[in-house]
mmCIF file of C-alpha atoms and ligand atoms in Angstrom:
data_model
loop_
_atom_site.group_PDB
_atom_site.id
_atom_site.type_symbol
_atom_site.label_atom_id
_atom_site.label_comp_id
_atom_site.label_asym_id
_atom_site.label_seq_id
_atom_site.Cartn_x
_atom_site.Cartn_y
_atom_site.Cartn_z
ATOM 1 C CA MET A 1 -0.013 0.019 -0.009
ATOM 2 C CA THR A 2 1.337 3.456 -0.881
ATOM 3 C CA ALA A 3 -0.077 6.261 1.231
ATOM 4 C CA GLN A 4 -1.991 9.103 -0.278
ATOM 5 C CA LEU A 5 -0.288 12.480 0.184
ATOM 6 C CA ILE A 6 -1.898 15.276 2.108
ATOM 7 C CA ASP A 7 -0.647 18.232 0.145
ATOM 8 C CA GLY A 8 -0.097 21.241 2.405
ATOM 9 C CA ASN A 9 0.647 23.533 -0.521
ATOM 10 C CA ALA A 10 -2.605 22.737 -2.319
ATOM 11 C CA LEU A 11 -4.707 23.001 0.840
ATOM 12 C CA SER A 12 -2.985 26.267 1.737
ATOM 13 C CA LYS A 13 -3.836 27.703 -1.674
ATOM 14 C CA THR A 14 -7.530 26.976 -1.097
ATOM 15 C CA LEU A 15 -7.556 28.347 2.431
ATOM 16 C CA ARG A 16 -5.549 31.444 1.506
ATOM 17 C CA ALA A 17 -8.026 32.189 -1.304
ATOM 18 C CA GLU A 18 -10.786 32.123 1.364
ATOM 19 C CA VAL A 19 -8.728 34.501 3.528
ATOM 20 C CA ALA A 20 -8.350 36.840 0.549
ATOM 21 C CA THR A 21 -12.126 36.823 0.018
ATOM 22 C CA ARG A 22 -12.757 37.601 3.691
ATOM 23 C CA ALA A 23 -10.101 40.353 3.589
ATOM 24 C CA ALA A 24 -11.796 41.922 0.590
ATOM 25 C CA ALA A 25 -15.159 41.805 2.374
ATOM 26 C CA LEU A 26 -13.662 43.540 5.402
ATOM 27 C CA LYS A 27 -11.998 46.162 3.237
ATOM 28 C CA ALA A 28 -15.340 46.904 1.625
ATOM 29 C CA ARG A 29 -16.494 47.786 5.172
ATOM 30 C CA GLY A 30 -13.467 50.042 5.670
ATOM 31 C CA VAL A 31 -11.418 47.632 7.763
ATOM 32 C CA VAL A 32 -7.964 46.587 6.500
ATOM 33 C CA PRO A 33 -6.836 43.501 8.410
ATOM 34 C CA GLY A 34 -3.366 44.063 9.794
ATOM 35 C CA LEU A 35 -0.649 41.849 11.216
ATOM 36 C CA ALA A 36 2.453 43.115 13.008
ATOM 37 C CA VAL A 37 5.486 40.854 12.911
ATOM 38 C CA VAL A 38 8.245 41.667 15.367
ATOM 39 C CA LEU A 39 11.714 40.300 14.851
ATOM 40 C CA VAL A 40 14.520 40.844 17.348
ATOM 41 C CA GLY A 41 18.058 39.947 16.269
ATOM 42 C CA GLU A 42 19.534 38.331 13.209
ATOM 43 C CA ASN A 43 18.623 34.647 13.555
ATOM 44 C CA PRO A 44 18.778 33.486 9.878
ATOM 45 C CA ALA A 45 15.942 30.985 10.179
ATOM 46 C CA SER A 46 13.738 33.596 11.885
ATOM 47 C CA GLN A 47 14.494 36.079 9.091
ATOM 48 C CA VAL A 48 13.269 33.562 6.504
ATOM 49 C CA TYR A 49 10.166 32.792 8.559
ATOM 50 C CA VAL A 50 9.142 36.454 9.023
ATOM 51 C CA ARG A 51 9.816 37.207 5.361
ATOM 52 C CA ASN A 52 7.524 34.310 4.353
ATOM 53 C CA LYS A 53 4.819 35.462 6.801
ATOM 54 C CA VAL A 54 4.898 39.043 5.542
ATOM 55 C CA LYS A 55 4.778 37.901 1.909
ATOM 56 C CA ALA A 56 1.886 35.563 2.638
ATOM 57 C CA CYS A 57 -0.025 38.472 4.160
ATOM 58 C CA GLU A 58 0.552 40.660 1.111
ATOM 59 C CA ASP A 59 -0.506 37.847 -1.244
ATOM 60 C CA SER A 60 -3.792 37.441 0.617
ATOM 61 C CA GLY A 61 -4.638 41.145 0.865
ATOM 62 C CA LEU A 62 -3.671 41.594 4.496
ATOM 63 C CA HIS A 63 -1.736 44.643 5.671
ATOM 64 C CA SER A 64 1.463 43.671 7.435
ATOM 65 C CA VAL A 65 4.094 45.612 9.335
ATOM 66 C CA LEU A 66 7.522 44.110 9.937
ATOM 67 C CA GLU A 67 9.359 45.645 12.892
ATOM 68 C CA LYS A 68 13.012 44.651 13.120
ATOM 69 C CA TYR A 69 15.134 45.357 16.171
ATOM 70 C CA PRO A 70 18.797 44.690 16.972
ATOM 71 C CA ALA A 71 19.659 41.700 19.164
ATOM 72 C CA GLU A 72 20.569 44.054 22.032
ATOM 73 C CA LEU A 73 16.996 45.371 22.383
ATOM 74 C CA SER A 74 16.016 45.437 26.037
ATOM 75 C CA GLU A 75 13.030 43.538 27.400
ATOM 76 C CA ALA A 76 11.467 46.809 28.564
ATOM 77 C CA ASP A 77 11.730 48.323 25.075
ATOM 78 C CA LEU A 78 10.167 45.239 23.508
ATOM 79 C CA LEU A 79 7.359 45.227 26.050
ATOM 80 C CA ALA A 80 6.757 48.925 25.241
ATOM 81 C CA ARG A 81 6.515 48.100 21.497
ATOM 82 C CA VAL A 82 4.057 45.289 22.186
ATOM 83 C CA GLU A 83 1.936 47.649 24.260
ATOM 84 C CA ALA A 84 1.939 50.198 21.433
ATOM 85 C CA LEU A 85 0.825 47.504 18.990
ATOM 86 C CA ASN A 86 -1.879 46.396 21.426
ATOM 87 C CA ASN A 87 -3.235 49.941 21.257
ATOM 88 C CA ASP A 88 -2.844 50.365 17.492
ATOM 89 C CA PRO A 89 -6.274 50.036 15.794
ATOM 90 C CA ALA A 90 -4.693 49.213 12.420
ATOM 91 C CA ILE A 91 -3.124 46.061 13.896
ATOM 92 C CA HIS A 92 -5.400 43.059 14.551
ATOM 93 C CA GLY A 93 -2.730 40.413 15.093
ATOM 94 C CA ILE A 94 0.674 40.546 16.770
ATOM 95 C CA LEU A 95 3.391 37.960 16.251
ATOM 96 C CA VAL A 96 6.700 38.146 18.083
ATOM 97 C CA GLN A 97 9.061 35.785 16.331
ATOM 98 C CA LEU A 98 10.726 33.240 18.589
ATOM 99 C CA PRO A 99 13.349 32.576 19.766
ATOM 100 C CA LEU A 100 14.165 35.889 21.455
ATOM 101 C CA PRO A 101 17.634 36.898 22.635
ATOM 102 C CA ALA A 102 18.677 35.633 26.079
ATOM 103 C CA GLN A 103 18.111 38.957 27.892
ATOM 104 C CA ILE A 104 14.406 38.855 27.028
ATOM 105 C CA ASP A 105 11.926 36.570 28.845
ATOM 106 C CA ALA A 106 9.900 35.237 25.916
ATOM 107 C CA GLN A 107 6.969 34.159 28.061
ATOM 108 C CA LYS A 108 6.726 37.643 29.584
ATOM 109 C CA VAL A 109 6.562 39.132 26.095
ATOM 110 C CA ILE A 110 3.926 36.630 24.941
ATOM 111 C CA GLU A 111 1.822 37.413 28.037
ATOM 112 C CA ALA A 112 2.059 41.130 27.170
ATOM 113 C CA ILE A 113 0.267 40.600 23.853
ATOM 114 C CA ALA A 114 -3.447 41.400 24.116
ATOM 115 C CA PRO A 115 -5.264 38.037 23.897
ATOM 116 C CA ALA A 116 -7.558 39.499 21.247
ATOM 117 C CA LYS A 117 -4.470 39.988 19.047
ATOM 118 C CA ASP A 118 -2.661 36.781 20.000
ATOM 119 C CA VAL A 119 -2.783 35.224 16.508
ATOM 120 C CA ASP A 120 0.080 32.821 17.344
ATOM 121 C CA GLY A 121 -2.098 31.412 20.103
ATOM 122 C CA PHE A 122 0.755 31.211 22.633
ATOM 123 C CA HIS A 123 -0.748 33.402 25.369
ATOM 124 C CA VAL A 124 -1.936 31.554 28.501
ATOM 125 C CA ALA A 125 -5.405 32.972 27.793
ATOM 126 C CA SER A 126 -5.332 31.272 24.380
ATOM 127 C CA ALA A 127 -4.029 28.034 25.912
ATOM 128 C CA GLY A 128 -6.805 28.190 28.490
ATOM 129 C CA ALA A 129 -9.437 28.844 25.840
ATOM 130 C CA LEU A 130 -8.260 25.777 23.921
ATOM 131 C CA MET A 131 -8.211 23.732 27.095
ATOM 132 C CA THR A 132 -11.784 24.692 28.014
ATOM 133 C CA GLY A 133 -13.235 24.810 24.516
ATOM 134 C CA SER A 134 -13.812 28.578 24.679
ATOM 135 C CA PRO A 135 -13.319 31.049 21.759
ATOM 136 C CA GLY A 136 -9.707 32.035 21.359
ATOM 137 C CA PHE A 137 -6.851 31.568 18.942
ATOM 138 C CA TRP A 138 -5.389 28.111 18.315
ATOM 139 C CA PRO A 139 -1.620 27.771 17.765
ATOM 140 C CA CYS A 140 -1.064 27.746 14.022
ATOM 141 C CA THR A 141 0.894 24.519 13.547
ATOM 142 C CA PRO A 142 -1.498 22.059 15.316
ATOM 143 C CA TYR A 143 -4.448 24.037 13.880
ATOM 144 C CA GLY A 144 -2.964 23.433 10.415
ATOM 145 C CA CYS A 145 -2.658 19.706 11.219
ATOM 146 C CA MET A 146 -6.342 19.616 12.146
ATOM 147 C CA LYS A 147 -7.236 21.310 8.848
ATOM 148 C CA MET A 148 -5.198 18.652 7.005
ATOM 149 C CA LEU A 149 -7.192 15.879 8.738
ATOM 150 C CA GLU A 150 -10.430 17.729 7.924
ATOM 151 C CA SER A 151 -9.364 18.044 4.279
ATOM 152 C CA ILE A 152 -9.333 14.281 3.840
ATOM 153 C CA GLY A 153 -12.693 13.963 5.628
ATOM 154 C CA TYR A 154 -11.134 12.031 8.463
ATOM 155 C CA GLU A 155 -13.525 11.198 11.299
ATOM 156 C CA LEU A 156 -11.517 11.387 14.537
ATOM 157 C CA ARG A 157 -14.320 10.297 16.862
ATOM 158 C CA GLY A 158 -13.340 7.027 18.564
ATOM 159 C CA LYS A 159 -9.969 6.835 16.820
ATOM 160 C CA HIS A 160 -6.674 6.481 18.644
ATOM 161 C CA ALA A 161 -4.352 9.395 18.033
ATOM 162 C CA VAL A 162 -0.733 9.365 19.201
ATOM 163 C CA VAL A 163 1.072 12.685 19.434
ATOM 164 C CA ILE A 164 4.881 12.477 19.718
ATOM 165 C CA GLY A 165 6.114 15.618 21.456
ATOM 166 C CA ARG A 166 4.659 17.698 24.279
ATOM 167 C CA SER A 167 5.777 21.270 23.580
ATOM 168 C CA ASN A 168 3.453 24.137 24.393
ATOM 169 C CA ILE A 169 3.374 25.254 20.769
ATOM 170 C CA VAL A 170 2.780 21.900 19.026
ATOM 171 C CA GLY A 171 2.443 18.676 21.010
ATOM 172 C CA LYS A 172 0.141 19.745 23.884
ATOM 173 C CA PRO A 173 -2.265 21.903 21.856
ATOM 174 C CA MET A 174 -2.325 19.184 19.167
ATOM 175 C CA ALA A 175 -3.421 16.624 21.764
ATOM 176 C CA LEU A 176 -6.166 18.951 23.025
ATOM 177 C CA MET A 177 -7.471 19.614 19.511
ATOM 178 C CA LEU A 178 -7.625 15.879 18.767
ATOM 179 C CA LEU A 179 -9.330 15.248 22.121
ATOM 180 C CA ALA A 180 -11.914 17.948 21.363
ATOM 181 C CA GLN A 181 -12.802 15.865 18.258
ATOM 182 C CA SER A 182 -13.347 12.852 20.525
ATOM 183 C CA ALA A 183 -10.198 10.933 19.550
ATOM 184 C CA THR A 184 -8.581 8.884 22.285
ATOM 185 C CA VAL A 185 -5.231 10.584 22.664
ATOM 186 C CA THR A 186 -1.855 9.358 23.849
ATOM 187 C CA ILE A 187 0.997 11.858 24.291
ATOM 188 C CA CYS A 188 4.525 10.517 23.946
ATOM 189 C CA HIS A 189 7.793 12.265 24.776
ATOM 190 C CA SER A 190 11.447 11.618 25.429
ATOM 191 C CA ALA A 191 10.742 9.486 28.507
ATOM 192 C CA THR A 192 8.197 7.251 26.733
ATOM 193 C CA ALA A 193 9.445 3.715 27.352
ATOM 194 C CA ASP A 194 8.422 2.044 24.098
ATOM 195 C CA LEU A 195 7.376 4.557 21.442
ATOM 196 C CA GLY A 196 6.764 1.913 18.809
ATOM 197 C CA ALA A 197 4.360 0.027 21.078
ATOM 198 C CA MET A 198 2.289 3.235 21.306
ATOM 199 C CA THR A 199 2.430 4.282 17.659
ATOM 200 C CA ARG A 200 1.628 0.812 16.371
ATOM 201 C CA GLN A 201 -1.803 1.185 18.049
ATOM 202 C CA ALA A 202 -2.475 4.556 16.467
ATOM 203 C CA ASP A 203 -4.944 5.370 13.758
ATOM 204 C CA VAL A 204 -3.364 8.816 13.588
ATOM 205 C CA VAL A 205 0.237 9.691 14.439
ATOM 206 C CA VAL A 206 1.474 13.293 14.714
ATOM 207 C CA ALA A 207 5.224 13.528 14.990
ATOM 208 C CA ALA A 208 6.455 16.804 16.499
ATOM 209 C CA VAL A 209 9.925 16.030 17.836
ATOM 210 C CA GLY A 210 12.683 17.608 15.754
ATOM 211 C CA LYS A 211 14.661 14.427 15.122
ATOM 212 C CA ARG A 212 14.940 12.520 11.884
ATOM 213 C CA ASN A 213 13.534 9.007 11.593
ATOM 214 C CA VAL A 214 11.726 9.054 14.936
ATOM 215 C CA LEU A 215 8.912 7.222 13.193
ATOM 216 C CA THR A 216 9.841 4.327 10.926
ATOM 217 C CA ALA A 217 7.674 1.883 8.927
ATOM 218 C CA ASP A 218 7.739 -0.849 11.578
ATOM 219 C CA MET A 219 6.157 1.593 14.064
ATOM 220 C CA VAL A 220 3.081 2.350 11.964
ATOM 221 C CA LYS A 221 -0.204 0.497 11.745
ATOM 222 C CA PRO A 222 -1.171 -0.221 8.153
ATOM 223 C CA GLY A 223 -3.509 2.463 6.829
ATOM 224 C CA ALA A 224 -2.781 5.004 9.599
ATOM 225 C CA VAL A 225 -2.697 8.740 8.970
ATOM 226 C CA VAL A 226 0.789 10.150 9.575
ATOM 227 C CA ILE A 227 1.322 13.872 10.071
ATOM 228 C CA ASP A 228 4.934 15.019 10.135
ATOM 229 C CA VAL A 229 5.519 18.334 11.896
ATOM 230 C CA GLY A 230 9.295 17.958 12.227
ATOM 231 C CA MET A 231 11.721 20.178 10.408
ATOM 232 C CA ASN A 232 15.233 18.761 10.194
ATOM 233 C CA ARG A 233 18.086 18.581 7.697
ATOM 234 C CA ASN A 234 19.242 15.297 6.219
ATOM 235 C CA ASP A 235 22.842 14.372 5.398
ATOM 236 C CA GLU A 236 22.604 16.280 2.095
ATOM 237 C CA GLY A 237 21.374 19.370 3.956
ATOM 238 C CA LYS A 238 17.869 19.014 2.573
ATOM 239 C CA LEU A 239 14.785 19.738 4.672
ATOM 240 C CA CYS A 240 13.168 16.601 6.087
ATOM 241 C CA GLY A 241 10.740 15.707 8.798
ATOM 242 C CA ASP A 242 10.680 13.356 11.796
ATOM 243 C CA VAL A 243 9.221 10.551 9.740
ATOM 244 C CA ASP A 244 11.144 8.076 7.537
ATOM 245 C CA PHE A 245 8.990 9.184 4.625
ATOM 246 C CA ALA A 246 10.123 6.574 2.046
ATOM 247 C CA GLY A 247 9.494 3.667 4.415
ATOM 248 C CA VAL A 248 6.361 4.910 6.181
ATOM 249 C CA ARG A 249 4.513 5.870 2.954
ATOM 250 C CA GLU A 250 4.523 2.124 2.052
ATOM 251 C CA VAL A 251 2.539 1.344 5.237
ATOM 252 C CA ALA A 252 0.420 4.411 6.037
ATOM 253 C CA GLY A 253 -2.897 5.303 4.429
ATOM 254 C CA TRP A 254 -2.220 9.015 4.376
ATOM 255 C CA ILE A 255 0.981 10.962 4.951
ATOM 256 C CA THR A 256 2.127 14.592 4.893
ATOM 257 C CA PRO A 257 5.375 15.325 3.065
ATOM 258 C CA VAL A 258 8.238 17.559 4.229
ATOM 259 C CA PRO A 259 8.593 20.048 2.646
ATOM 260 C CA GLY A 260 5.118 20.907 1.342
ATOM 261 C CA GLY A 261 3.118 19.572 4.283
ATOM 262 C CA VAL A 262 2.662 21.145 7.681
ATOM 263 C CA GLY A 263 5.081 24.004 6.985
ATOM 264 C CA PRO A 264 2.918 26.001 4.552
ATOM 265 C CA MET A 265 -0.172 25.207 6.664
ATOM 266 C CA THR A 266 1.381 26.938 9.674
ATOM 267 C CA ILE A 267 1.634 30.230 7.800
ATOM 268 C CA THR A 268 -1.826 29.733 6.342
ATOM 269 C CA MET A 269 -3.384 29.332 9.788
ATOM 270 C CA LEU A 270 -1.601 32.511 10.901
ATOM 271 C CA LEU A 271 -3.473 34.297 8.093
ATOM 272 C CA VAL A 272 -6.714 32.604 9.128
ATOM 273 C CA ASN A 273 -6.231 33.701 12.745
ATOM 274 C CA THR A 274 -5.431 37.252 11.664
ATOM 275 C CA ILE A 275 -8.492 37.608 9.461
ATOM 276 C CA GLU A 276 -10.542 36.125 12.303
ATOM 277 C CA ALA A 277 -9.092 38.696 14.740
ATOM 278 C CA ALA A 278 -9.956 41.515 12.351
ATOM 279 C CA GLU A 279 -13.501 40.206 11.851
ATOM 280 C CA ARG A 280 -14.034 39.910 15.612
ATOM 281 C CA THR A 281 -12.856 43.475 16.130
ATOM 282 C CA ALA A 282 -15.042 44.740 13.288
ATOM 283 C CA ALA A 283 -18.064 42.847 14.700
ATOM 284 C CA ALA A 284 -17.451 44.232 18.204
ATOM 285 C CA SER A 285 -17.165 47.810 16.979
ATOM 286 C CA ALA A 286 -20.318 47.433 14.869
ATOM 287 C CA THR A 287 -22.387 46.616 17.963
HETATM 288 P P1 NAP B 1 10.446 20.924 21.170
HETATM 289 O O1 NAP B 1 9.906 22.013 22.025
HETATM 290 O O2 NAP B 1 11.932 20.662 21.120
HETATM 291 O O3 NAP B 1 9.705 19.562 21.637
HETATM 292 C C1 NAP B 1 10.134 18.340 21.129
HETATM 293 C C2 NAP B 1 9.391 17.243 21.858
HETATM 294 O O4 NAP B 1 9.844 15.992 21.345
HETATM 295 C C3 NAP B 1 9.575 17.244 23.361
HETATM 296 O O5 NAP B 1 8.322 17.083 24.009
HETATM 297 C C4 NAP B 1 10.460 16.025 23.609
HETATM 298 O O6 NAP B 1 10.215 15.369 24.806
HETATM 299 C C5 NAP B 1 10.044 15.122 22.468
HETATM 300 N N1 NAP B 1 11.093 14.161 22.129
HETATM 301 C C6 NAP B 1 12.421 14.350 21.990
HETATM 302 N N2 NAP B 1 13.048 13.229 21.671
HETATM 303 C C7 NAP B 1 12.117 12.280 21.622
HETATM 304 C C8 NAP B 1 12.128 10.902 21.346
HETATM 305 N N3 NAP B 1 13.254 10.274 21.029
HETATM 306 N N4 NAP B 1 10.978 10.213 21.371
HETATM 307 C C9 NAP B 1 9.816 10.828 21.696
HETATM 308 N N5 NAP B 1 9.732 12.161 21.955
HETATM 309 C C10 NAP B 1 10.874 12.873 21.918
HETATM 310 O O7 NAP B 1 10.004 21.069 19.640
HETATM 311 P P2 NAP B 1 8.672 21.770 19.008
HETATM 312 O O8 NAP B 1 8.818 23.242 19.062
HETATM 313 O O9 NAP B 1 7.479 21.103 19.513
HETATM 314 O O10 NAP B 1 8.926 21.333 17.485
HETATM 315 C C11 NAP B 1 9.014 19.982 17.122
HETATM 316 C C12 NAP B 1 9.479 19.894 15.689
HETATM 317 O O11 NAP B 1 8.470 20.525 14.872
HETATM 318 C C13 NAP B 1 10.776 20.641 15.381
HETATM 319 O O12 NAP B 1 11.443 19.922 14.330
HETATM 320 C C14 NAP B 1 10.315 21.970 14.843
HETATM 321 O O13 NAP B 1 11.258 22.542 13.976
HETATM 322 C C15 NAP B 1 9.086 21.546 14.093
HETATM 323 N N6 NAP B 1 8.106 22.587 13.916
HETATM 324 C C16 NAP B 1 7.631 22.728 12.654
HETATM 325 C C17 NAP B 1 6.695 23.707 12.389
HETATM 326 C C18 NAP B 1 6.162 23.815 11.017
HETATM 327 O O14 NAP B 1 5.573 24.831 10.689
HETATM 328 N N7 NAP B 1 6.355 22.794 10.151
HETATM 329 C C19 NAP B 1 6.236 24.534 13.404
HETATM 330 C C20 NAP B 1 6.697 24.334 14.696
HETATM 331 C C21 NAP B 1 7.644 23.341 14.956
HETATM 332 P P3 NAP B 1 10.488 16.036 26.250
HETATM 333 O O15 NAP B 1 9.379 16.990 26.489
HETATM 334 O O16 NAP B 1 10.477 14.895 27.167
HETATM 335 O O17 NAP B 1 11.836 16.704 26.130
#
């Protein structure tokens, strides 16, 4: 059996077209949806990420502002910028690119973002909203994974989902989103005694580790859905995921590629969250 691909680029194209339509509708009402992206320092990967995010905004008709600061920026100065953006009516979403330099407490900065503008979904208010099933913003990467499952019409109710990784930005929110769809969820991590014993029971596996070949063909139940969040480099320096793609695709029913899988979906869900933030603001000011 060769797995069917879940194409993150194609799905992103569809979802971004919907964002563009919603942006045009807001503009017709005099509201230009706006995202502020804040970058501190010169981290090369971060520079690529913010460039891609800003370009994606422009392509979908969203206004974006890129604020770049030197690596020496103080925590107080960054907090002051976040506060200014919180109060800027032209900005509906605020994203502070991580990681931040050592002198800045990243969690403190995230908590300074107004929850209504927390389009990355990292604020404790957003985490709490996800936990309790209340309205809020979902972290973009797991949200994108959920959209990928939805795109293949996958019914999660009663299925066993195994999430490998328990970070606050991917693993934990992913598990909560799957649980909210009534999957039975197992969360694995570096202290999991026998990862393969867990994943072999899974109808859905989400790998969010950051290590190549964490999931190999012998660890996958035939026909399972495999979502690969990992971003690593192989021996040739090429981007690859956590999953042994060549082997696992011969066993799984569905699989996401790297590149062209979860990566583009993460940016797409940032656009979705931003348009949502702008619509909520517009609706609140109309009442
Ligand atoms: P992270 O904070 O480093 O978390 C990694 C998790 O993997 C931890 O919970 C860790 O367990 C677990 N782990 C480590 N080794 C393991 C092993 N051998 N078996 C089972 N679990 C193991 O990473 P993250 O931020 O969640 O990101 C994970 C990966 O996704 C990275 O490659 C990252 O680049 C990628 N990513 C991609 C996107 C995208 O848009 N495609 C977005 C975000 C992240 P402990 O908690 O016990 O240490």
